[in-house]
Short mmCIF file of C-alpha atoms and ligand atoms in Angstrom, two decimals:
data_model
loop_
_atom_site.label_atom_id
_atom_site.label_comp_id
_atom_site.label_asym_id
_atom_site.label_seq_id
_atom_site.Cartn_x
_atom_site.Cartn_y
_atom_site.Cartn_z
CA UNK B 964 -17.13 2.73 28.31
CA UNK B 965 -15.04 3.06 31.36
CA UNK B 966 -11.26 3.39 31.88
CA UNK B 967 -8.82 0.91 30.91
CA UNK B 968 -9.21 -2.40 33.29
CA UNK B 969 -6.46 -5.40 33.21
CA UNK B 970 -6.97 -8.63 34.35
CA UNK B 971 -5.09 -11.99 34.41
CA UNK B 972 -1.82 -12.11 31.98
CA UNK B 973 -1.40 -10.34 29.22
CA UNK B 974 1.48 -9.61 26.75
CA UNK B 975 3.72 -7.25 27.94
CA UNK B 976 3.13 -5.28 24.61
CA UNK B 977 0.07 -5.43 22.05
CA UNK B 978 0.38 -7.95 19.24
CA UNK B 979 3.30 -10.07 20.34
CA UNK B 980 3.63 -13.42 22.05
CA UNK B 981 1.42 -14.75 25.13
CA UNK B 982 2.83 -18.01 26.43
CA UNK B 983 1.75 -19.77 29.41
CA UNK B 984 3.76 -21.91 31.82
CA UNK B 985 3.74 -24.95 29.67
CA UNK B 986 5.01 -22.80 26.88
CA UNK B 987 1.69 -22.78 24.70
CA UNK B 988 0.75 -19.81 22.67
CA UNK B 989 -2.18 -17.50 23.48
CA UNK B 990 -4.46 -16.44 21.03
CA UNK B 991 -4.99 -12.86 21.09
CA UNK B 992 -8.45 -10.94 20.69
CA UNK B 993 -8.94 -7.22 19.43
CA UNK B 994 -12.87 -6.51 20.83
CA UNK B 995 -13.29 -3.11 18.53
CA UNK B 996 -15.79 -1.20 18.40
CA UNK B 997 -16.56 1.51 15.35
CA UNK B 998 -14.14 -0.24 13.32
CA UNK B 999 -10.79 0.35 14.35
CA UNK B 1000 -11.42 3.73 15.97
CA UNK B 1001 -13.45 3.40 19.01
CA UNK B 1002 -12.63 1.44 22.52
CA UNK B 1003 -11.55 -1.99 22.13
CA UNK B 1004 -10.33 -4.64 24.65
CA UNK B 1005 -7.42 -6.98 23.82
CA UNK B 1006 -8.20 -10.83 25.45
CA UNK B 1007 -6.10 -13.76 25.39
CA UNK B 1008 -7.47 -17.32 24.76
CA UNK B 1009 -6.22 -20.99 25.42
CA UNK B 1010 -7.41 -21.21 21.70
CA UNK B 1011 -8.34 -19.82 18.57
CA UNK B 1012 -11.61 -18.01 19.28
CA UNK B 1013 -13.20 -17.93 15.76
CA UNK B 1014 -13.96 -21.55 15.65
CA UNK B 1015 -17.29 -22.23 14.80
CA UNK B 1016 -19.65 -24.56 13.57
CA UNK B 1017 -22.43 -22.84 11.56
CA UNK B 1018 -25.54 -24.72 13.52
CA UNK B 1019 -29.31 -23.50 14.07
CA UNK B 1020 -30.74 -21.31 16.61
CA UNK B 1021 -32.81 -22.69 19.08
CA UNK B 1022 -32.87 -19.63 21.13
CA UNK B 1023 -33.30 -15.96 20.83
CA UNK B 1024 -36.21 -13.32 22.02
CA UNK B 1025 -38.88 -12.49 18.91
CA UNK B 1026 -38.23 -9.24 17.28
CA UNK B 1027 -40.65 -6.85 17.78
CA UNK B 1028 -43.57 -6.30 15.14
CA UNK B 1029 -45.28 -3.24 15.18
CA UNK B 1030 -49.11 -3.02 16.31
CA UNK B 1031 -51.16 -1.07 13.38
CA UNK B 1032 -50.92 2.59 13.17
CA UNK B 1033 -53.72 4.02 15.61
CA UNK B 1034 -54.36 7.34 17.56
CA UNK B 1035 -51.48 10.02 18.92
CA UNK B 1036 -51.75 9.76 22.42
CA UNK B 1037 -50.74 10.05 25.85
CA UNK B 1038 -50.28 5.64 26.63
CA UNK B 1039 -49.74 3.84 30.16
CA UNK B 1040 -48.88 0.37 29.71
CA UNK B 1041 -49.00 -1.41 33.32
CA UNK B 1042 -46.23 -4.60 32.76
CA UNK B 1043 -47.01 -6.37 35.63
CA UNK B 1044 -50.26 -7.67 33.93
CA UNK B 1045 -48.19 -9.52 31.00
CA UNK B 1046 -48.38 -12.98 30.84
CA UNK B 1047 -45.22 -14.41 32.35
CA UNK B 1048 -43.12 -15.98 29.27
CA UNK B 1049 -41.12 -18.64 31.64
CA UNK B 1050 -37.69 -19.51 30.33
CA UNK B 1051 -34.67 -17.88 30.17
CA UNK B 1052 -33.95 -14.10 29.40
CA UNK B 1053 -32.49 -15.03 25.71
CA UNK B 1054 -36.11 -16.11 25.04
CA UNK B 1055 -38.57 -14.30 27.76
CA UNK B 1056 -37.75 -10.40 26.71
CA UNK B 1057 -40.82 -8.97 25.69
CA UNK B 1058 -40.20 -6.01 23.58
CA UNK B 1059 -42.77 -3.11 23.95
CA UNK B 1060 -41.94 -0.21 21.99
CA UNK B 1061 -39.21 -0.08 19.41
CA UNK B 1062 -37.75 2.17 17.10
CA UNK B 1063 -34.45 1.86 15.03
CA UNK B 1064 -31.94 2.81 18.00
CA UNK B 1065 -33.68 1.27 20.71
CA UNK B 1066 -35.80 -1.55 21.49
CA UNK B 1067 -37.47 -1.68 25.09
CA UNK B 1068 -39.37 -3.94 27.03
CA UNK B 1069 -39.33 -6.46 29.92
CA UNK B 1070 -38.72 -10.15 31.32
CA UNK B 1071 -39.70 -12.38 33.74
CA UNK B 1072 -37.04 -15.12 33.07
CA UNK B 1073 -37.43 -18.24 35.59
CA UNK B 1074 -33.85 -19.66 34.27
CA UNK B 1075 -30.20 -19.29 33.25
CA UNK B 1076 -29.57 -19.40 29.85
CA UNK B 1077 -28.42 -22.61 28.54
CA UNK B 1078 -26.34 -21.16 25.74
CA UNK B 1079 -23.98 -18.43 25.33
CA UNK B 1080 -25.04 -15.37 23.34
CA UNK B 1081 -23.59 -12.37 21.53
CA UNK B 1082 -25.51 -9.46 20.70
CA UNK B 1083 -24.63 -8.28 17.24
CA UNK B 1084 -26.93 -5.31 16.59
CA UNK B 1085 -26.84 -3.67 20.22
CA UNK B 1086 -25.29 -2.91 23.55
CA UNK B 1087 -27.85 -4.11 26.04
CA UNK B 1088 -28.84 -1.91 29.25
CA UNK B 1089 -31.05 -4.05 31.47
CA UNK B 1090 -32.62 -2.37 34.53
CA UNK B 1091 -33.26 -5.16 37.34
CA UNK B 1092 -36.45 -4.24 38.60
CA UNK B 1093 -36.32 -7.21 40.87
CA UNK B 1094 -34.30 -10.33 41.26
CA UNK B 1095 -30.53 -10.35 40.74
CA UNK B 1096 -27.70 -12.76 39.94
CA UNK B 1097 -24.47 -13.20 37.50
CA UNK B 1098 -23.42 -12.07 34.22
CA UNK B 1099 -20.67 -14.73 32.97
CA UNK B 1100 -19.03 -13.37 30.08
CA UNK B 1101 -15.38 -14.04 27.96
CA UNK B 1102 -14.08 -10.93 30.03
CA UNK B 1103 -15.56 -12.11 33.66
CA UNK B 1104 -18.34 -12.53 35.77
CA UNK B 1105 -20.21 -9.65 37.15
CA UNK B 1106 -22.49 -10.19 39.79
CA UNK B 1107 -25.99 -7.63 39.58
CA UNK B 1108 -28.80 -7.04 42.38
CA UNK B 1109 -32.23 -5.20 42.77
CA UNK B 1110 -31.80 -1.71 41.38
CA UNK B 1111 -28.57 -2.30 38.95
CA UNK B 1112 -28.29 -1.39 35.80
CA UNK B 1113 -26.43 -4.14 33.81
CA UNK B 1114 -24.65 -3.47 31.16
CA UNK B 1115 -23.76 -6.03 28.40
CA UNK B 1116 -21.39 -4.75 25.10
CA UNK B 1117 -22.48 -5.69 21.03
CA UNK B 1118 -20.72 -8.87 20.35
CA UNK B 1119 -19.16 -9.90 23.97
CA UNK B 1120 -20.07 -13.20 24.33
CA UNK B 1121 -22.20 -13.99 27.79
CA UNK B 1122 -25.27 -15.79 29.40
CA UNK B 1123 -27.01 -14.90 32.51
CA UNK B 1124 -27.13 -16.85 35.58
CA UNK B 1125 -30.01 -16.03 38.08
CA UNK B 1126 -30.08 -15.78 41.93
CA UNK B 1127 -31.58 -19.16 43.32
CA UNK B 1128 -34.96 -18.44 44.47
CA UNK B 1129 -35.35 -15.14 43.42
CA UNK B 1130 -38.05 -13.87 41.13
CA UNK B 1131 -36.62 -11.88 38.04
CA UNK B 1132 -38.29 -8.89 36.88
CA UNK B 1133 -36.07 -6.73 34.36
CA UNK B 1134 -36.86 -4.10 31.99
CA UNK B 1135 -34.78 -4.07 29.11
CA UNK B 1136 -33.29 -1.70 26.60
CA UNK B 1137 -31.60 -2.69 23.84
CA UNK B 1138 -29.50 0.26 22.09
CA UNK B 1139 -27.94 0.17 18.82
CA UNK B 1140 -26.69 3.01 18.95
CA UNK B 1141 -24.73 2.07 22.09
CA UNK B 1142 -24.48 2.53 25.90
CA UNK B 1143 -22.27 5.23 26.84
CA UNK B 1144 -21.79 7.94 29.77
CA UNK B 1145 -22.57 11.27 28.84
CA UNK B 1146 -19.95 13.09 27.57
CA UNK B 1147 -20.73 16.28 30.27
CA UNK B 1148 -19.48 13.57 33.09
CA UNK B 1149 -16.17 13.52 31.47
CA UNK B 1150 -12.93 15.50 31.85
CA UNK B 1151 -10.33 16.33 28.71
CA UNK B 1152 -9.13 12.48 29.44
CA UNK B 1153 -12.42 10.80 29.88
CA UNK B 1154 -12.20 10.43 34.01
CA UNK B 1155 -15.40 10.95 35.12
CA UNK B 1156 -15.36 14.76 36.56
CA UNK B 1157 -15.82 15.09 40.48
CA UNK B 1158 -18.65 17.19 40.25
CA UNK B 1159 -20.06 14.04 37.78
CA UNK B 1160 -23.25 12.31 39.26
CA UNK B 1161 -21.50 8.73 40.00
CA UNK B 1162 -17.61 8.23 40.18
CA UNK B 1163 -15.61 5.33 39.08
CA UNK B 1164 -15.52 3.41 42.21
CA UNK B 1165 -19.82 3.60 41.48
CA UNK B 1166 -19.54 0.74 39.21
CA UNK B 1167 -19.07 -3.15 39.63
CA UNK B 1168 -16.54 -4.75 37.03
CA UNK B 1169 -15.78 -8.24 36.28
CA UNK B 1170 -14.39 -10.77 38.31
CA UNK B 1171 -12.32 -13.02 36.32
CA UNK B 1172 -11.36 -16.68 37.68
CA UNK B 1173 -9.56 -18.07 34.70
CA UNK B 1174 -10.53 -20.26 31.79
CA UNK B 1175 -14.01 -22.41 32.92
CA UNK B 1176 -16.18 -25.43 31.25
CA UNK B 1177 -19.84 -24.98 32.11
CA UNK B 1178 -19.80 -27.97 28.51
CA UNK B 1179 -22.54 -25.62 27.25
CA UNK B 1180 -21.09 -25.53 23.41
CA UNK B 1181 -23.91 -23.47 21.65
CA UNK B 1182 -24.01 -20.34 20.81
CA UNK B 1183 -26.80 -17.67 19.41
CA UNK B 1184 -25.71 -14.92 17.53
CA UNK B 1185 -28.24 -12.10 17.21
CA UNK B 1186 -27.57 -9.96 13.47
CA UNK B 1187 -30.50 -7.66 11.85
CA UNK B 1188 -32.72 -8.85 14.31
CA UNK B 1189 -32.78 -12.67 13.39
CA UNK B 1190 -30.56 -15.31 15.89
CA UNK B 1191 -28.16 -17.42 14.44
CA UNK B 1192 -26.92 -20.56 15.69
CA UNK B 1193 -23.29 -22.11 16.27
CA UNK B 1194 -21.70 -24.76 17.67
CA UNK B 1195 -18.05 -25.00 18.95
CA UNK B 1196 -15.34 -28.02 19.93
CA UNK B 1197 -14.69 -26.46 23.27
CA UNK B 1198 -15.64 -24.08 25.90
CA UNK B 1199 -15.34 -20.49 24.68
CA UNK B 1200 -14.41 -19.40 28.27
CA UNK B 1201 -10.80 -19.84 27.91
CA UNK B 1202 -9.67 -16.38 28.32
CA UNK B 1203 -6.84 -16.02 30.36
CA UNK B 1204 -6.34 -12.32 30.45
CA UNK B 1205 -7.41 -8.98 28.86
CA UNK B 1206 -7.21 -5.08 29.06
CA UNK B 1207 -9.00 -2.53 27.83
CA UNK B 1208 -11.93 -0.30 28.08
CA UNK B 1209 -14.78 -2.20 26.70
CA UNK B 1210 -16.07 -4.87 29.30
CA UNK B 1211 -19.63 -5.87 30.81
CA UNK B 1212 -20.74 -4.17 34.14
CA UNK B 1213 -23.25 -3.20 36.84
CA UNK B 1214 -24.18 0.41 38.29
CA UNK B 1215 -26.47 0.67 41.13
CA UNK B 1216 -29.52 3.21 40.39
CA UNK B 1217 -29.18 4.20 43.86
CA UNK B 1218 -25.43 5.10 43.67
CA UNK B 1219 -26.49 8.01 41.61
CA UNK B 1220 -26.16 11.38 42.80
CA UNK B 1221 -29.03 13.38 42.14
CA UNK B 1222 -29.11 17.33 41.65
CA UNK B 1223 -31.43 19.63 43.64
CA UNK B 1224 -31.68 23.11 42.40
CA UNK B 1225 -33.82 26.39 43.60
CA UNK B 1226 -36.17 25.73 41.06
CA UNK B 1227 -36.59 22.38 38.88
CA UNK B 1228 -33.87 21.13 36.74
CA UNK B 1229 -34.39 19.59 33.63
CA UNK B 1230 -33.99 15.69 32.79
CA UNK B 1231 -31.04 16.01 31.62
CA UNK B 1232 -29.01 16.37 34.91
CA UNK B 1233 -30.46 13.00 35.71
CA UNK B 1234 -28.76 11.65 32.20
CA UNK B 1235 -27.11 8.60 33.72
CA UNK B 1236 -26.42 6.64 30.19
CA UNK B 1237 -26.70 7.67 26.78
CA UNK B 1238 -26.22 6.59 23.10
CA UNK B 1239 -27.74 7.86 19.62
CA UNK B 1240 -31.06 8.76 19.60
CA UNK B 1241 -31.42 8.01 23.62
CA UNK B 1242 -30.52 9.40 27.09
CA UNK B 1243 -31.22 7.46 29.67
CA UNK B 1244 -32.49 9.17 33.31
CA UNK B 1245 -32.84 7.85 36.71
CA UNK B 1246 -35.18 10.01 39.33
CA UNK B 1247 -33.72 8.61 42.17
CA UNK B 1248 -35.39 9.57 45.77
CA UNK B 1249 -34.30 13.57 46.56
CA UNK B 1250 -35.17 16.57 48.58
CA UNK B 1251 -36.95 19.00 45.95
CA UNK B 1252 -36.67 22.24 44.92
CA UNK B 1253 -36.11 25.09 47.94
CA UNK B 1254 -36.77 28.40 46.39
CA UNK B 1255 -39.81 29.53 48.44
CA UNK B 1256 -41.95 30.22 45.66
CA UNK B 1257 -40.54 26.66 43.97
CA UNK B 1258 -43.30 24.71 42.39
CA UNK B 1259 -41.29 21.10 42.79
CA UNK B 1260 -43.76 19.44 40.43
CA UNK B 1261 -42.64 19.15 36.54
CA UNK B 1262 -43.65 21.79 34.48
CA UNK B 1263 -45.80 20.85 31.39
CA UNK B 1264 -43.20 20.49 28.34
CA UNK B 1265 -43.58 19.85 24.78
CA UNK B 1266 -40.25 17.83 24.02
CA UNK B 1267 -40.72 18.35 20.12
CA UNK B 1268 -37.94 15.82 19.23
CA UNK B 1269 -38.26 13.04 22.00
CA UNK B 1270 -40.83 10.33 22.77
CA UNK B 1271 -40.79 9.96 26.69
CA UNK B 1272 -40.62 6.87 28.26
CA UNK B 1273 -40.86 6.11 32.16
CA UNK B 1274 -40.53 2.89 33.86
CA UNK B 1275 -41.99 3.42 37.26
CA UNK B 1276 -39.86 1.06 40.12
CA UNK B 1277 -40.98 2.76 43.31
CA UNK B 1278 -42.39 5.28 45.47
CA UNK B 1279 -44.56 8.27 44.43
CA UNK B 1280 -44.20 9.89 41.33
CA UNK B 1281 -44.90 13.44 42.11
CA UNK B 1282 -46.73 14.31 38.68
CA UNK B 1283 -48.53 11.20 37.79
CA UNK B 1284 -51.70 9.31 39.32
CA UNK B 1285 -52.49 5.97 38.64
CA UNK B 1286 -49.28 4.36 37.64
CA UNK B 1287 -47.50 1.98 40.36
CA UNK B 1288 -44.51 -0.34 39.95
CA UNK B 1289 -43.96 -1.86 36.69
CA UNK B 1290 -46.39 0.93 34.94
CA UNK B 1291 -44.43 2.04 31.74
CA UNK B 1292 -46.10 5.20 30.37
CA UNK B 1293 -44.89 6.73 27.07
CA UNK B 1294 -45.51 10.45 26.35
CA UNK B 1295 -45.47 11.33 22.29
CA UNK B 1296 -43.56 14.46 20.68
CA UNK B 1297 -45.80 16.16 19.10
CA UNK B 1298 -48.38 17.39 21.80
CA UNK B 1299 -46.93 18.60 24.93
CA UNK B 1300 -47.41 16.27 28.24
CA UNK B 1301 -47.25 17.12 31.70
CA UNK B 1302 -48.59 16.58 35.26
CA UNK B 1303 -51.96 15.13 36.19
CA UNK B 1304 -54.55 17.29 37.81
CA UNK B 1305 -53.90 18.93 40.80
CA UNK B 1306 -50.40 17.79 41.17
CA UNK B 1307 -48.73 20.85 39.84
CA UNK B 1308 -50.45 22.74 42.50
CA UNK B 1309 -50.58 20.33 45.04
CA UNK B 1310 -46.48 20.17 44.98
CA UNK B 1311 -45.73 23.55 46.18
CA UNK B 1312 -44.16 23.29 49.73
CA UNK B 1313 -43.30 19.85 49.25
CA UNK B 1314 -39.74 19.01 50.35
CA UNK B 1315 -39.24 15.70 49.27
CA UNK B 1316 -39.69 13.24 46.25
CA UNK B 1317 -40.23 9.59 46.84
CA UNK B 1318 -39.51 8.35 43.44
CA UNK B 1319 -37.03 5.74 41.60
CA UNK B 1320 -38.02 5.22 37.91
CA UNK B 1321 -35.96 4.93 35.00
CA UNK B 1322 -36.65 7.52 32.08
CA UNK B 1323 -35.77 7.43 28.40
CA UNK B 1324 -36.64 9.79 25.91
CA UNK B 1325 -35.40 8.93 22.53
CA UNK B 1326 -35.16 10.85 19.34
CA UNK B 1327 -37.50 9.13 16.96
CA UNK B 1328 -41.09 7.75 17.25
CA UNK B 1329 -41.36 4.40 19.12
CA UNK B 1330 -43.94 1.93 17.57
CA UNK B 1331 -45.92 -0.23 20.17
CA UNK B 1332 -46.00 -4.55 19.61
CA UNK B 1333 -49.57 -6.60 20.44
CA UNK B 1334 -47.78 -7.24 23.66
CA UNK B 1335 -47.83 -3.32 25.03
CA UNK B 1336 -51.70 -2.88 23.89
CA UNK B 1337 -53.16 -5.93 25.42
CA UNK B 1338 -51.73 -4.51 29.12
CA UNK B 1339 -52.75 -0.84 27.81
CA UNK B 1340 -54.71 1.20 30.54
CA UNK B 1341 -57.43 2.35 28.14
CA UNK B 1342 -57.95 5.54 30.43
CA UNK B 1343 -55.21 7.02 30.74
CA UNK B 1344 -55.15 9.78 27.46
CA UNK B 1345 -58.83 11.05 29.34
CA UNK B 1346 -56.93 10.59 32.97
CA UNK B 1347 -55.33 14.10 32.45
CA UNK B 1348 -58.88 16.10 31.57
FE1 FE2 L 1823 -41.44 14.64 30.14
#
């Protein structure tokens, strides 16, 4: 979460009346999050916002089903080569590899979604590999572009609106265990620290234009992995106001600030976003490492509690051959990984990496679906003989 936004009218006070010109009563909102502990967002609505008409689903992205047990190795899935599900996002993520915290995989959606969705069981991170557009939520519209991270709260209700014209490529991560910031980019009252990799001002927040109609009444409600469907009277976008510090928004991968040591730092001062059982990394273009005996390629690691994934966006990644954009290569605990042949050594004297991926390395194994093997590059365990 971020710090406190308000926008539109409030109360002057939590918990007592609202009224607009005409006199009418708002209907307050508490958005909580851990119960009654945790960051919460008070909205006001035009009406009462727990009106619903139990209905059926006729959206929502498959859960994923894990692929049988097979072999502990080194895997490079290449994503570009999946069959393009058209559609919208609510039913063209492809999940790849899942465990209980997080759920990752990509989408090619060719359309807005028709209905409005909430996300019971996670906070979703979406990383827009290409394409770009709006998220319209209850708190606002945020608009997202090539290289953002969008970020999308359990339970805020929200569709996404694409870019005219513009092919969509995302990959996704749905966290249960929530999106947050680490806690080492915060000071004693959770301001993001100067010497912190983004600031504040990094960060694109919702633009909110008042209560709107777009006559969509549906709404899919994902809980325990199965969608649910409801219907309502009236437009759900009725909020007139809200503060708080849980709300929807967008970060540019590019706005990061990466670190550049004498010798090579680890991951973790690339942690952009993090939640249980995942940190999330971006390896954003940098000069390398400038002691003169540096060797600016990553050293060969055994992680023993983290599964590794990378999502390769652009440039040259200096330790790995043979993936390209869209390659999504996941590295096992349980046997150390490391560079590809030759590119340890080949990295001394280098001064510069060309590389944007997002990394995540989570805390428990990830199983793979059908969807991952049947886009598997078969030589890619033997690649680092
Ligand atoms: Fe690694």
């Amino acid at each position: 979460m971020l710090d406190r936004m308000q926008l539109g009218e409030v109360a002057r006070k939590h918990h007592i009346q609202l009224r607009g010109a005409d006199g009418e009563l708002r209907f307050e909102e508490c958005f909580t999050r851990d119960g009654f502990d945790g960051p919460y967002t008070i909205m006001y609505h035009l009406r009462r916002p727990h009106v619903h008409r139990v209905s059926v689903a006729r959206h929502g992205w498959a859960a994923p089903v894990a692929a049988p047990e097979r072999a502990l190795a080194k895997r490079h899935y290449k994503t570009p080569a999946l069959s393009h599900e058209n559609g919208p996002q609510i039913d063209a993520r492809v999940p790849l590899l899942f465990n209980d915290d997080v759920i990752a995989g990509v989408a090619f959606p060719t359309v807005d979604d028709p209905v409005y969705i909430a996300d019971g069981d996670a906070d979703q991170l979406i990383y827009i590999h290409r394409g770009g557009g709006t998220l319209r939520s209850l708190l606002g519209d945020v608009g997202f572009a090539q290289g953002d991270y969008v970020f999308v709260p359990r339970g805020l209700l929200h569709r996404f609106l694409l870019e005219p014209g513009t092919s969509q490529y995302w990959c996704w991560f749905s966290m249960t265990g929530g999106v947050h910031l680490p806690k080492q980019w915060r000071n004693d009252v959770g301001q993001l620290r100067m010497d912190a990799p983004y600031s504040h001002r990094d960060f694109k927040r919702p633009d909110l234009a008042g209560p709107r109609d777009e006559n969509i009444r549906e709404l899919v409600v994902r809980r325990s992995g199965t969608w649910h469907g409801f219907t309502m009277d009236a437009s759900p976008l009725d909020v007139v106001g809200w503060d708080g510090t849980v709300y929807p928004w967008a970060f540019p991968i590019l706005a990061f600030q990466p670190r550049v040591s004498s010798v090579h730092l680890p991951p973790t001062w690339h942690g952009t976003f993090a939640g249980k059982g995942a940190l999330v990394c971006s390896f954003v273009p940098r000069p390398v490492d400038f002691h003169p005996e540096a060797i600016p390629c990553p050293y060969p690691h055994s992680n023993t509690h983290c599964d590794e994934i990378i999502f390769y966006a652009e440039g040259q990644f200096t330790s790995r051959k043979g993936v390209g954009p869209g390659s999504i290569s996941h590295h096992p605990m349980g046997v150390p990984h490391g560079p590809h042949p030759g590119s340890y050594e080949k990295s001394i004297g280098t001064k510069y990496a060309d590389e944007l991926a997002v990394m995540v390395d989570v805390f428990q194994p990830l199983a793979v679906t059908a969807a991952a093997l049947n886009v598997e590059d078969a030589g890619y365990q033997d690649s680092f003989l």
